[in-house]
Every structure is written in C-alpha cells, then in structure tokens.
C-alpha cells in the first residue's frame, strides 16, 4: 500500500504518541548547545544533555522528525550527491527516544510493530543486525519477535580498529553518549546486486539499512573510557526518504514523491525536458539543505557553516547552468519546496520570502562570475597534461571566480580529471599568510618572535603591576639588553597589559625599570606570552630587571567601556532583529566600537533607535558586570553566547550583565553597566552579503557627539539664516532693478492733459525707497510735468507725487498725494515739488489714481 512521505511522517509520530511519547518539533540545523558540531546530524542531538542526565525534561519518552544536514564536515560526500541512490545533503530522521525509561525490549518491539503492522512491511523482507556480544538484543529479536536466527547478523568491531569501532556501536562523536545498536535492513530484492550486512557484498544496494536502534548506555570520555549513563536509554533513527522509497515501490530515494515533485519543478523552471538528467537531482537535493539552513539562520559566507552553505548553493547554480539556465532559478524553488515538504514545511513557509531573498542575492553574485570561471576552467582542462588539474588554477578559480574547490573538482571529474587538492591547500595557505602579514602593524613590528616564557595577565583588576623582564626581541632575535631607541618586543612574566584578542585592541603604556623606560605602543599575544611592542624612550633595559608596567589607564578605560557596550549591543540586536543575529566580527578600540553581524537587510532607522534605546536603558540599569570562570558545559547551560568555530578551553570565562547579556569573553570590562555612560550608534552599513556593520561610540565621546551634533545644527541654522538674509537682499536689489527698468518704461506712459505732461501709474512691488529717485528721474526726462505713482508692496500702498518747479504754482505735490492717500486709508504730505504718503487699502488704489486724474484735469 502506497504511502506518501507526509503520511509516513504523521503515522510515525502518531504511533509513538500512542505509546506515551511526547512529539517534539525538529530542532534547528544549527545545534543549540554544541559549537563543535557543524550541523544537526541526528535526531538525538537536541537530547544529548538529557541522555547525559544534565538536562531534565518533563517527559521520559519523545519522538521527532528531525531535519538533518550531513555535508561539509571533514569527510563530506557532497560530490556524490545526486549521482547515487541515497546520498543527500539534507534528510529527515524519524526517531523515538527513551530517557532512562524503556530499554532494549520495548525499543525493539515498537520498531517491529511500526514497520510490520502500522505501515505493513512484509516480515520476510526484513533482516536485523546486533552488536556481536549483545546476546540480550539477539534473544529479544529471536525469541520474542520471532525473527529466524539466520536473519539476525552479529556485527563486531572492525578488524584492526579500536574497541567499539563497529557498524553496530553508535557514537555521537569522540565524546558523548553512545552504545551498541541494532539495525533493521530491508531487502529490495534479488534483481539488485548486493549481500546482507557482514558479507563481502554488503556495500551493494540490495539490503538497505532503514532503522538504527541505539541502546544508549555510555558516555564516552576524551581518553576513550566509557562511563555509564545515569540510566540506560534509547535513541533511534530512521531516514524518512528510505522508508518512503519502500512504501512507494521504488529503489532510489530520488524516485520518491518529494523528489519527483521537486525534480518536475526544477525542470519546469529551467525548461528541461529530460527528467532523468542527474543535474536535476543535484538541484532538487540542494534546495532542501540550502533553504532549511537559511531558515535556521545560516548565511552564505566564506567561513564555517556559511561556507558550507555557499558551496552547496554554488554547486546547485552550476548544475542549473549546466541544465541551460541563464538566469537566477534556484530561489524560485523555495515556494514549491515549502508546499512539497507538507507538515515539515511550516518553518520554511513562515520565512519563505527571506529565504528567497538570500538565495537570489547569492545566486546573482555567483552568476556574474560563473560563466567566465567556467571558460577559464574549460581552457585549463584542455591544457592539462596527465590527469590532474594543478592547485594554482584551482586556487585562482576560487579566488577570482568564487569556485569552491569541490565545484571545480565536480567539473574536472566530469571530464575525467582530478584536482591537485594538496596544491590548492598550499596556495590557500600562502594567501592566508600574505593576508596575515598585510594585517600586521607595519614592517617594524613584523617580527616572527619565538617566546620561551609564558606571561601571567594581571590586568583584569588594575592597570599597574610589577614583573620581571624575561625576554627582549629586536628584529625577531633575542637580545640581553636594549640601549638605543630601537623598536623592540619586551616580555614580562607578569603584566597588566591586555594583548589584542576577541576584537579588543592591545593596551599601550610604559614599562619602567631603575634604568630606563620602554614605551609600549601595542600588545599582542605570542603563544603563551604577552608581547609588548614599542621602543626604548629613556635609558636602557635589560633582561632580568624588575619592571613596573603601567597601562595607559584612560585609554584602557575607554576600551573597556566600548567592550561592555559591544556585549549590550549584541544582546539588543538579538532582541530587536531576532535570534538569527550572530557575531561575525568585532573591533573594540578606545575611540569606538565596530560590530559585524549576520542580518539580511539594512537595519532601519527605527530599529537602530530601538537598539540604541535598549542599550542606554541597560546602561541606566547599572547592572554589575560579573565574570565567572566555569567549565564550558556549565557555561552553555547558563545560556552563554559562544562563537561557532571558535575553539574554547575547557575552562571558560563567562561575562554577564544582569540577565540581559551572558557571553564567553576574555576581555576587560566596565565594573557596572552605568560606567559606560551613554551609547550612540554612528553608522550602519552592509559589508558583505548578509553581513551588516554597526559602528558606535560610548561615554564622553557619545556625549561629545551630541554636543557636536547640536553645534552642527546651530551652525547649519546660522548658515541658513544668513543665506536667507542674503537672498532677501538679492531680491531687494532685483526689485530695484526691475523698478528702474519699469521707470524707463514709464516714460512712454506720459500723456498730455490740457497741454501739461502728466504721468499717473500704478507699480507692483517696487521698493518704496527707490520711488524718490525714480520720480526725480522721470521729472528730469519730462522737463516739465506732473508724476503720480502708486506702488503696491507687501500689501501696502506707497504713494509719491512729483511736480516740476514751473508747475508748483498750479498743482502742489502734497495736495495731489493727499487726495489719493485719503482714499486708500492714509495720510500724507510734503513739499510742493515732491510728496510721499502711505496707505493700507490696496484695492482702492486704481480708483483713487483715476480720481486724481480727474482732479488734475480740473486744476490744469
Ligand atoms: N543516532 C543514531 C543515528 O544517527 C540513531 O538515531 O544513526
């Protein structure tokens, strides 16, 4: 009877729920409490601490359908994915777990009942294995379940291997929970080549392992010894794709419903007819891991998990290109996948748009170099003598065109070549070395020193300390003493100087002895020692001398404030933007801090404000900054944020600020958060796909920046005001110019009234101050005559009248102006030859001027 993948998943969870198991959702692909594990690779990962008895849950039986990624580790099979029946980057593991509850008997009985009754597999098709010495499991299978003895295979330790190195002894890793296991195999039939487990033909495809039942009994220690777990437990795992293949009557996982639907989608999106093309399988497999890795917060990058993701995406894009795709296609599969995954698609559906965006950006970026890279690769392959492509070319493809080495290997392999992996690694290492050297502080400091003595750091509590000079280096060589001002490196057995680490810059200051002073301009780690870089500024310095080391306390204080603020910023970002925020880099200096983190989009102004507000609120909380040294397990238990890929010692320093921030950190910090004073973000920008950078300042610098900002605003305001004044002046000048031009035109409006030249006119917006000179001007031009001008400016009326001397006996300018002024709500007067007045009734002006004309006609 056919069952879809979705039906199988539901049937499994329901079956175990009916047996008293708690259905637990799949955990993230990024293991929450294990920075050493690349990706979640088994259902039991999220229960590791429960098996060990460190974590208590309120149930003792659980079941889950766990998403898993197995790719990118030391032994990764990425290049096989798509070309075999059962290799995947992503798969789902169905599992049931007992935490000190039931053990072998129930575990075996449940598995058998589910397989043979619930989903109806024929018993005769099944075959089981047990660990060689596990008679108990053998007897349960044989006597209680009734599996014939010849279908129960005992598998021992590998020949020449270590104890417990066996297919039937499962270990999570070099340490951790482990125990003997019993596996169930399915016989796909005689038509397929292969033999039962334990035979020379076991690697064939006929007998396929479908379910692994681990009897968790031990906690493996680093030295290989096995400690008993608090209680015997059970961890099982069944790949859903394999069981779906059986229930759907197919042999290859790629033929099951989920993959067939996905393959059809890929073919449709790219426009491929031949559904058997293996590149379709590659793409169908890869979209699953890529989409879910992004859902779980992994972003494409050049290191760690992000680089594994990037490699898978690029491999998919290359295969899409091989299928004929000319544009971004991979991201278009996210929507179909979210549907196809059925009940396991919920998390993806919730984040579909985000996942599409990340993939599209990554695809577009790589798409730009893919074709040119392929051209270069094809050309290089044409020239290969022998069967190996040289490491330099592989490196160049990586460095210039973004081709991960396994992608180049993929292409080379298709054409029957190998790549020189060692040569590639050597070229990579040479580049890392160049980068390291370029990152040094200048050639003077570029001293490869080999320090014999270690140093104790005594600078957590103070900035001054005494120690003995144990070594001095000049140009990389040890010397007994320093006598001139040469650049040198000084090592002390005890020192309060903090060596650059964890993003915090090295201290500066002075080292004094009876004989002289050494000025420290930087402090770096040199193995177990703390190396003071600088130069002799007074006297001399000798190995063996007692010294007083003084860190520049003000600078250190500023650095410490910025370091504490960085922790608050990190926690605030997680609160505002989400738990996907992971630290990607950090730089803490006296003049500010820089924090790089994974986030897809620019942080909006509102979000930045919220982050700033939270950090400042935490500063005002004035929580004590506490440090505690504890073992790494306890730190994780406490919820301390650790960096993936960072190697931590067993004993770690945990730094907490109230409940708000708990991080592993070796740096120097404020005593209380209030010491930071104030926090201010100065910039936010993207520095790589999916990585943002925030720069910020604290304390006096932050306060100064507020004053500075205010001063800037004031200066800008002053500037704007004087600009406005200048503009106003310019307008006045323009108006005058305009009036002058108008007065030049006015002369044409002169008419004769009873034989006398008369000019009556209304002006608009002329400068009242300019009217007088205008009238003088007109009178001069007329020689003999009468001028009356009404000007409307700023909603007011300005009036002026001029009468040439020869006519003042007949008409007086004052009378004329007054006549008009009275009608526009004003009053005026003046000399007989020139009079001015004002008024407020602008609308009455035209009639008033007309009445003046009538009056003049009577007078003249
Ligand atoms: N942890 C075991 C495995 O991965 C059973 O789930 O095979």
Coordinates of N, CA, C and O in Angstrom, one line a residue, residues 120-218:
X120 N 2.9 -1.9 7.5 CA 2.7 -3.1 6.7 C 3.8 -3.6 5.9 O 3.6 -4.1 4.8
X121 N 5.1 -3.5 6.3 CA 6.2 -4.1 5.6 C 6.1 -5.7 5.8 O 5.9 -6.1 6.9
X122 N 6.4 -6.4 4.7 CA 6.4 -7.9 4.9 C 7.6 -8.3 5.7 O 8.7 -7.9 5.5
X123 N 7.3 -9.2 6.8 CA 8.3 -9.6 7.7 C 9.5 -10.2 7.0 O 10.7 -10.1 7.4
X124 N 9.2 -11.0 6.0 CA 10.3 -11.8 5.3 C 11.2 -10.9 4.6 O 12.3 -11.4 4.2
X125 N 10.9 -9.7 4.4 CA 11.8 -8.8 3.7 C 12.8 -8.1 4.7 O 13.7 -7.4 4.3
X126 N 12.6 -8.3 6.0 CA 13.4 -7.6 7.0 C 14.5 -8.5 7.5 O 14.3 -9.7 7.7
X127 N 15.5 -7.9 7.9 CA 16.7 -8.6 8.4 C 17.3 -7.7 9.5 O 17.2 -6.5 9.3
X128 N 17.9 -8.2 10.5 CA 18.4 -7.3 11.5 C 19.9 -7.6 11.9 O 20.3 -8.8 11.7
X129 N 20.5 -6.6 12.5 CA 21.9 -6.9 13.0 C 21.9 -6.5 14.5 O 21.1 -5.7 14.9
X130 N 22.8 -7.1 15.2 CA 23.0 -6.8 16.6 C 24.6 -6.7 16.8 O 25.3 -7.2 16.0
X131 N 25.0 -5.9 17.9 CA 26.4 -5.9 18.2 C 26.8 -7.3 18.6 O 26.1 -8.0 19.3
X132 N 28.0 -7.6 18.2 CA 28.5 -9.0 18.3 C 28.2 -9.7 19.7 O 27.7 -10.8 19.7
X133 N 28.4 -8.9 20.7 CA 28.3 -9.5 22.0 C 26.9 -9.3 22.7 O 26.7 -9.6 23.9
X134 N 26.0 -8.7 21.9 CA 24.7 -8.3 22.6 C 23.7 -9.4 22.5 O 22.8 -9.4 21.7
X135 N 23.9 -10.4 23.4 CA 23.0 -11.6 23.4 C 21.6 -11.2 23.7 O 20.6 -11.8 23.2
X136 N 21.5 -10.2 24.6 CA 20.2 -9.7 25.0 C 19.3 -9.3 23.8 O 18.2 -9.7 23.7
X137 N 19.9 -8.5 23.0 CA 19.2 -8.0 21.8 C 18.9 -9.2 20.9 O 17.8 -9.3 20.3
X138 N 19.9 -10.0 20.7 CA 19.7 -11.2 19.9 C 18.5 -12.0 20.3 O 17.6 -12.4 19.5
X139 N 18.4 -12.2 21.6 CA 17.4 -13.1 22.2 C 16.0 -12.4 22.0 O 15.0 -13.1 21.7
X140 N 16.0 -11.1 22.2 CA 14.7 -10.4 22.0 C 14.2 -10.6 20.6 O 13.0 -10.9 20.3
X141 N 15.1 -10.3 19.6 CA 14.7 -10.5 18.2 C 14.3 -11.9 17.9 O 13.3 -12.1 17.2
X142 N 15.0 -12.8 18.4 CA 14.8 -14.2 18.0 C 13.6 -14.8 18.8 O 12.6 -15.3 18.2
X143 N 13.6 -14.7 20.1 CA 12.6 -15.4 20.9 C 11.3 -14.6 21.0 O 10.2 -15.2 20.9
X144 N 11.4 -13.3 21.2 CA 10.2 -12.6 21.4 C 9.5 -12.1 20.1 O 8.3 -12.1 20.0
X145 N 10.4 -11.7 19.2 CA 9.8 -11.2 17.9 C 9.6 -12.3 16.9 O 8.7 -12.3 16.1
X146 N 10.5 -13.3 17.0 CA 10.4 -14.4 16.1 C 11.1 -14.3 14.8 O 10.8 -15.0 13.8
X147 N 12.2 -13.5 14.8 CA 13.0 -13.4 13.6 C 13.9 -14.6 13.6 O 14.5 -14.9 14.6
X148 N 13.9 -15.4 12.5 CA 14.8 -16.6 12.4 C 16.2 -16.2 12.7 O 16.7 -15.1 12.2
X149 N 16.9 -17.1 13.3 CA 18.3 -16.8 13.7 C 19.2 -16.5 12.5 O 20.1 -15.7 12.6
X150 N 18.9 -17.1 11.4 CA 19.7 -16.8 10.2 C 19.5 -15.5 9.6 O 20.1 -15.1 8.6
X151 N 18.5 -14.8 10.1 CA 18.2 -13.4 9.6 C 18.7 -12.4 10.7 O 18.3 -11.2 10.6
X152 N 19.4 -12.8 11.7 CA 20.0 -11.9 12.7 C 21.5 -12.0 12.6 O 22.1 -13.1 12.8
X153 N 22.1 -10.9 12.2 CA 23.5 -10.9 12.0 C 24.2 -10.2 13.1 O 23.9 -9.1 13.5
X154 N 25.3 -10.9 13.6 CA 26.1 -10.3 14.7 C 27.2 -9.5 14.0 O 27.9 -10.1 13.2
X155 N 27.4 -8.3 14.4 CA 28.5 -7.5 13.8 C 29.4 -7.0 14.9 O 29.0 -6.4 15.9
X156 N 30.7 -7.3 14.7 CA 31.7 -7.0 15.8 C 32.5 -5.7 15.4 O 32.1 -5.0 14.5
X157 N 33.6 -5.5 16.2 CA 34.4 -4.4 15.9 C 35.2 -4.6 14.6 O 35.4 -5.7 14.2
X158 N 35.5 -3.5 14.0 CA 36.2 -3.5 12.7 C 37.6 -4.2 12.9 O 38.3 -3.9 14.0
X159 N 38.0 -4.9 12.0 CA 39.3 -5.6 12.1 C 40.4 -4.5 12.1 O 40.4 -3.6 11.3
X160 N 41.3 -4.6 13.1 CA 42.4 -3.6 13.2 C 41.9 -2.3 13.7 O 42.7 -1.3 13.9
X161 N 40.7 -2.1 14.0 CA 40.1 -0.9 14.6 C 40.2 -0.8 16.1 O 40.8 -1.7 16.7
X162 N 39.7 0.3 16.6 CA 39.8 0.4 18.1 C 38.6 -0.3 18.7 O 37.6 -0.6 17.9
X163 N 38.6 -0.6 20.0 CA 37.4 -1.2 20.6 C 36.2 -0.3 20.3 O 36.3 0.9 20.3
X164 N 35.1 -0.9 20.1 CA 33.8 -0.3 19.8 C 33.7 0.4 18.4 O 32.8 1.0 18.1
X165 N 34.8 0.2 17.6 CA 34.7 0.8 16.3 C 34.0 -0.2 15.4 O 34.6 -1.2 15.0
X166 N 32.7 0.0 15.3 CA 31.8 -1.1 14.7 C 30.6 -0.4 14.1 O 30.2 0.6 14.5
X167 N 30.1 -1.0 13.0 CA 28.8 -0.5 12.5 C 27.7 -0.7 13.5 O 26.6 0.0 13.3
X168 N 27.9 -1.5 14.4 CA 26.8 -1.7 15.4 C 27.2 -1.2 16.8 O 26.7 -1.7 17.8
X169 N 28.0 -0.2 16.8 CA 28.2 0.6 18.1 C 28.1 2.1 17.7 O 29.0 2.5 17.0
X170 N 27.1 2.8 18.1 CA 26.9 4.1 17.6 C 27.5 5.1 18.6 O 27.2 5.1 19.8
X171 N 28.3 6.1 18.1 CA 28.8 7.1 19.0 C 28.5 8.5 18.4 O 28.7 8.6 17.2
X172 N 28.1 9.4 19.2 CA 27.8 10.7 18.6 C 29.0 11.4 18.1 O 29.0 12.1 17.2
X173 N 30.1 11.2 18.8 CA 31.4 11.8 18.4 C 32.5 11.2 19.2 O 32.3 10.1 19.8
X174 N 33.6 11.9 19.3 CA 34.8 11.3 20.1 C 34.4 11.3 21.5 O 35.0 10.5 22.3
X175 N 33.5 12.1 21.9 CA 33.0 12.0 23.3 C 31.4 12.1 23.3 O 30.9 12.3 22.2
X176 N 30.8 11.8 24.4 CA 29.4 11.9 24.4 C 28.7 10.5 24.5 O 29.3 9.5 24.5
X177 N 27.3 10.6 24.4 CA 26.5 9.4 24.6 C 26.7 8.4 23.5 O 26.9 8.8 22.3
X178 N 26.8 7.1 23.8 CA 27.0 6.1 22.8 C 26.5 4.7 23.3 O 26.2 4.6 24.5
X179 N 26.5 3.8 22.5 CA 26.1 2.4 22.9 C 26.0 1.5 21.7 O 26.0 1.9 20.6
X180 N 25.8 0.2 22.0 CA 25.6 -0.8 21.0 C 24.3 -0.5 20.3 O 23.4 0.0 20.8
X181 N 24.2 -0.9 19.0 CA 23.0 -0.7 18.3 C 22.5 -1.9 17.5 O 23.3 -2.9 17.4
X182 N 21.3 -1.9 17.1 CA 20.7 -2.9 16.4 C 20.0 -2.3 15.2 O 19.3 -1.4 15.3
X183 N 20.4 -2.8 14.0 CA 19.9 -2.1 12.8 C 18.9 -3.0 12.0 O 19.0 -4.3 12.0
X184 N 17.9 -2.4 11.4 CA 16.9 -3.2 10.6 C 17.2 -2.9 9.1 O 17.4 -1.7 8.7
X185 N 17.3 -3.9 8.4 CA 17.6 -3.8 6.9 C 16.4 -4.3 6.1 O 15.6 -5.1 6.5
X186 N 16.2 -3.7 4.9 CA 15.1 -4.1 4.0 C 15.8 -4.7 2.8 O 16.7 -4.2 2.2
X187 N 15.2 -5.8 2.3 CA 15.7 -6.5 1.1 C 15.0 -6.0 -0.1 O 13.8 -6.3 -0.2
X188 N 15.6 -5.2 -0.9 CA 14.9 -4.7 -2.1 C 14.8 -5.7 -3.2 O 14.2 -5.4 -4.3
X189 N 15.3 -6.9 -3.0 CA 15.0 -8.0 -4.0 C 16.2 -8.4 -4.8 O 17.2 -7.7 -4.9
X190 N 16.1 -9.6 -5.3 CA 17.2 -10.3 -6.0 C 17.7 -9.6 -7.2 O 18.8 -9.7 -7.6
X191 N 16.8 -8.8 -7.8 CA 17.2 -8.1 -9.1 C 18.2 -7.1 -8.8 O 18.8 -6.5 -9.8
X192 N 18.5 -6.7 -7.6 CA 19.5 -5.7 -7.3 C 20.7 -6.4 -6.7 O 20.6 -7.2 -5.8
X193 N 21.9 -6.0 -7.1 CA 23.1 -6.6 -6.6 C 23.4 -6.2 -5.2 O 23.2 -5.1 -4.8
X194 N 23.9 -7.1 -4.4 CA 24.3 -6.8 -3.0 C 24.1 -8.0 -2.1 O 23.3 -8.9 -2.4
X195 N 24.7 -7.9 -0.9 CA 24.6 -9.0 0.0 C 24.2 -8.5 1.4 O 24.2 -7.3 1.6
X196 N 23.8 -9.4 2.3 CA 23.4 -8.9 3.7 C 24.6 -8.3 4.4 O 25.7 -8.6 4.0
X197 N 24.3 -7.5 5.5 CA 25.4 -6.9 6.2 C 26.3 -8.0 6.7 O 25.9 -9.1 7.0
X198 N 27.6 -7.7 6.8 CA 28.6 -8.7 7.3 C 29.1 -9.5 6.2 O 30.0 -10.3 6.4
X199 N 28.6 -9.5 5.0 CA 29.1 -10.3 3.9 C 30.0 -9.4 3.0 O 29.8 -8.1 3.0
X200 N 30.8 -9.9 2.1 CA 31.7 -9.1 1.3 C 30.8 -8.2 0.3 O 31.3 -7.2 -0.2
X201 N 29.6 -8.6 0.0 CA 28.8 -7.9 -0.9 C 27.9 -6.8 -0.2 O 27.0 -6.3 -0.8
X202 N 28.2 -6.6 1.1 CA 27.2 -5.7 1.8 C 27.1 -4.3 1.3 O 26.1 -3.6 1.5
X203 N 28.1 -3.9 0.5 CA 28.1 -2.5 0.0 C 27.1 -2.3 -1.2 O 26.9 -1.2 -1.7
X204 N 26.7 -3.5 -1.7 CA 25.7 -3.4 -2.8 C 24.4 -2.8 -2.3 O 24.2 -2.4 -1.2
X205 N 23.5 -2.6 -3.3 CA 22.3 -1.8 -3.0 C 21.1 -2.6 -2.6 O 20.0 -2.1 -2.5
X206 N 21.3 -4.0 -2.5 CA 20.1 -4.8 -2.3 C 19.5 -4.7 -0.9 O 18.4 -4.5 -0.7
X207 N 20.4 -4.8 0.1 CA 20.0 -4.7 1.5 C 20.2 -3.3 2.0 O 21.4 -2.9 2.2
X208 N 19.2 -2.6 2.3 CA 19.3 -1.2 2.7 C 19.0 -1.1 4.2 O 17.9 -1.5 4.6
X209 N 19.9 -0.4 4.9 CA 19.6 -0.2 6.4 C 18.5 0.9 6.4 O 18.5 1.9 5.8
X210 N 17.4 0.6 7.2 CA 16.4 1.6 7.3 C 16.2 2.2 8.7 O 15.8 3.3 8.9
X211 N 16.6 1.4 9.7 CA 16.3 1.9 11.1 C 17.5 1.5 12.0 O 17.9 0.3 12.0
X212 N 18.0 2.5 12.7 CA 19.1 2.2 13.7 C 18.5 2.4 15.1 O 18.1 3.5 15.4
X213 N 18.6 1.4 15.9 CA 18.1 1.5 17.3 C 19.4 1.4 18.2 O 20.1 0.4 18.2
X214 N 19.6 2.6 18.8 CA 20.8 2.6 19.6 C 20.5 2.4 21.1 O 19.5 3.1 21.6
X215 N 21.1 1.5 21.8 CA 20.9 1.3 23.2 C 21.9 2.2 23.9 O 23.0 1.7 24.2
X216 N 21.6 3.4 24.2 CA 22.5 4.3 24.8 C 22.8 3.9 26.2 O 21.9 3.8 27.1
X217 N 24.1 3.6 26.5 CA 24.4 3.2 27.8 C 25.6 3.9 28.4 O 25.8 3.9 29.6
X218 N 26.4 4.5 27.5 CA 27.7 5.0 28.0 C 27.9 6.5 27.6 O 27.3 7.0 26.7

